[in-house]
PDB file of C-alpha atoms in Angstrom:
ATOM      1  CA  HIS A 286      89.156 119.823  98.855  1.00  0.00           C
ATOM      2  CA  PHE A 287      90.640 117.340  96.416  1.00  0.00           C
ATOM      3  CA  VAL A 288      89.650 113.735  95.790  1.00  0.00           C
ATOM      4  CA  ASP A 289      92.466 111.189  95.577  1.00  0.00           C
ATOM      5  CA  GLY A 290      91.091 108.241  93.623  1.00  0.00           C
ATOM      6  CA  ARG A 291      94.358 106.294  93.587  1.00  0.00           C
ATOM      7  CA  GLY A 292      93.375 104.072  96.513  1.00  0.00           C
ATOM      8  CA  ALA A 293      92.678 100.365  96.437  1.00  0.00           C
ATOM      9  CA  PRO A 294      91.965  98.669  93.091  1.00  0.00           C
ATOM     10  CA  GLY A 295      88.295  98.883  92.219  1.00  0.00           C
ATOM     11  CA  ASN A 296      87.878 102.275  93.917  1.00  0.00           C
ATOM     12  CA  TRP A 297      84.989 103.821  91.964  1.00  0.00           C
ATOM     13  CA  MET A 298      86.222 107.335  92.791  1.00  0.00           C
ATOM     14  CA  SER A 299      89.023 106.823  90.268  1.00  0.00           C
ATOM     15  CA  LEU A 300      86.285 106.752  87.599  1.00  0.00           C
ATOM     16  CA  VAL A 301      85.036 110.295  88.337  1.00  0.00           C
ATOM     17  CA  LYS A 302      86.512 112.699  85.782  1.00  0.00           C
ATOM     18  CA  CYS A 303      86.277 116.453  85.274  1.00  0.00           C
ATOM     19  CA  ALA A 304      83.766 117.426  82.573  1.00  0.00           C
ATOM     20  CA  ARG A 305      85.055 119.727  79.825  1.00  0.00           C
ATOM     21  CA  PHE A 306      82.021 122.008  80.096  1.00  0.00           C
ATOM     22  CA  PRO A 307      78.919 122.224  82.337  1.00  0.00           C
ATOM     23  CA  GLU A 308      76.521 120.591  79.855  1.00  0.00           C
ATOM     24  CA  GLU A 309      78.675 117.449  79.743  1.00  0.00           C
ATOM     25  CA  GLN A 310      78.394 116.631  83.449  1.00  0.00           C
ATOM     26  CA  ASN A 311      76.243 113.773  84.699  1.00  0.00           C
ATOM     27  CA  LEU A 312      77.209 114.165  88.385  1.00  0.00           C
ATOM     28  CA  ILE A 313      77.017 117.090  90.791  1.00  0.00           C
ATOM     29  CA  ALA A 314      79.580 117.375  93.596  1.00  0.00           C
ATOM     30  CA  VAL A 315      78.055 118.389  96.932  1.00  0.00           C
ATOM     31  CA  GLN A 316      80.176 119.261  99.969  1.00  0.00           C
ATOM     32  CA  CYS A 317      78.554 118.661 103.344  1.00  0.00           C
ATOM     33  CA  GLU A 318      80.285 118.708 106.747  1.00  0.00           C
ATOM     34  CA  GLY A 319      83.731 118.256 105.212  1.00  0.00           C
ATOM     35  CA  GLN A 320      82.675 115.357 102.988  1.00  0.00           C
ATOM     36  CA  ILE A 321      82.155 115.346  99.218  1.00  0.00           C
ATOM     37  CA  TYR A 322      79.134 113.511  97.842  1.00  0.00           C
ATOM     38  CA  TYR A 323      78.184 112.940  94.217  1.00  0.00           C
ATOM     39  CA  GLU A 324      74.609 113.065  92.974  1.00  0.00           C
ATOM     40  CA  ALA A 325      73.502 112.021  89.487  1.00  0.00           C
ATOM     41  CA  CYS A 326      71.943 114.892  87.546  1.00  0.00           C
ATOM     42  CA  LYS A 327      71.335 112.802  84.395  1.00  0.00           C
ATOM     43  CA  GLU A 328      70.701 109.156  83.682  1.00  0.00           C
ATOM     44  CA  ILE A 329      73.998 107.241  83.800  1.00  0.00           C
ATOM     45  CA  ARG A 330      74.160 104.005  81.840  1.00  0.00           C
ATOM     46  CA  ALA A 331      76.446 101.072  82.626  1.00  0.00           C
ATOM     47  CA  GLY A 332      79.937 101.765  81.294  1.00  0.00           C
ATOM     48  CA  GLN A 333      79.301 105.506  80.853  1.00  0.00           C
ATOM     49  CA  GLU A 334      82.017 107.883  82.057  1.00  0.00           C
ATOM     50  CA  LEU A 335      81.258 109.699  85.327  1.00  0.00           C
ATOM     51  CA  LEU A 336      81.709 113.441  84.728  1.00  0.00           C
ATOM     52  CA  VAL A 337      81.435 116.336  87.153  1.00  0.00           C
ATOM     53  CA  TRP A 338      81.787 120.074  86.463  1.00  0.00           C
ATOM     54  CA  TYR A 339      83.551 121.866  89.311  1.00  0.00           C
ATOM     55  CA  GLY A 340      83.137 125.369  87.889  1.00  0.00           C
ATOM     56  CA  ASP A 341      85.239 127.892  86.009  1.00  0.00           C
ATOM     57  CA  CYS A 342      87.481 128.644  89.011  1.00  0.00           C
ATOM     58  CA  TYR A 343      88.537 124.992  89.297  1.00  0.00           C
ATOM     59  CA  VAL A 344      89.138 124.756  85.560  1.00  0.00           C
ATOM     60  CA  GLN A 345      91.344 127.857  85.704  1.00  0.00           C
ATOM     61  CA  PHE A 346      93.189 126.426  88.734  1.00  0.00           C
ATOM     62  CA  LEU A 347      94.004 123.330  86.680  1.00  0.00           C
ATOM     63  CA  GLY A 348      95.223 125.524  83.815  1.00  0.00           C
ATOM     64  CA  ILE A 349      92.555 124.395  81.354  1.00  0.00           C
ATOM     65  CA  PRO A 350      91.641 127.202  78.920  1.00  0.00           C
ATOM     66  CA  LEU A 351      88.008 128.308  79.078  1.00  0.00           C
ATOM     67  CA  THR A 352      87.945 128.999  75.340  1.00  0.00           C
ATOM     68  CA  LEU A 353      90.058 128.242  72.340  1.00  0.00           C
ATOM     69  CA  LYS A 354      90.292 131.970  71.595  1.00  0.00           C
ATOM     70  CA  GLU A 355      93.499 132.096  73.630  1.00  0.00           C
ATOM     71  CA  PHE A 356      95.192 129.911  71.030  1.00  0.00           C
ATOM     72  CA  ILE A 357      94.001 131.747  67.916  1.00  0.00           C
ATOM     73  CA  ASP A 358      96.401 134.313  66.492  1.00  0.00           C
ATOM     74  CA  ASP A 359      97.419 135.766  63.141  1.00  0.00           C
ATOM     75  CA  THR A 360     100.731 133.925  62.809  1.00  0.00           C
ATOM     76  CA  GLU A 361     101.436 131.548  59.956  1.00  0.00           C
ATOM     77  CA  PRO A 362     100.552 127.894  60.575  1.00  0.00           C
ATOM     78  CA  LEU A 363     103.338 125.499  61.469  1.00  0.00           C
ATOM     79  CA  PRO A 364     104.643 123.363  58.590  1.00  0.00           C
ATOM     80  CA  ALA A 365     103.247 119.824  58.360  1.00  0.00           C
ATOM     81  CA  GLU A 366     105.539 117.047  59.525  1.00  0.00           C
TER      82      GLU A 366
END
């Protein structure tokens, strides 16, 4: 399932973002009877970003690297602009 948060202005679902790593999340996504619910797993202060970790499979589906090791090689650095 995917959440489309582009609905009406003021839709709080547009504020839910994907955490970069599990420890950063402050929400847990729970799927029940075809619906997705969010439960706070940490204290969330006013104005704080809402972050949920969907798991490594979802991150890979989005094309987000799991580590920076993929980008490290022995080539010379690019010249500064």
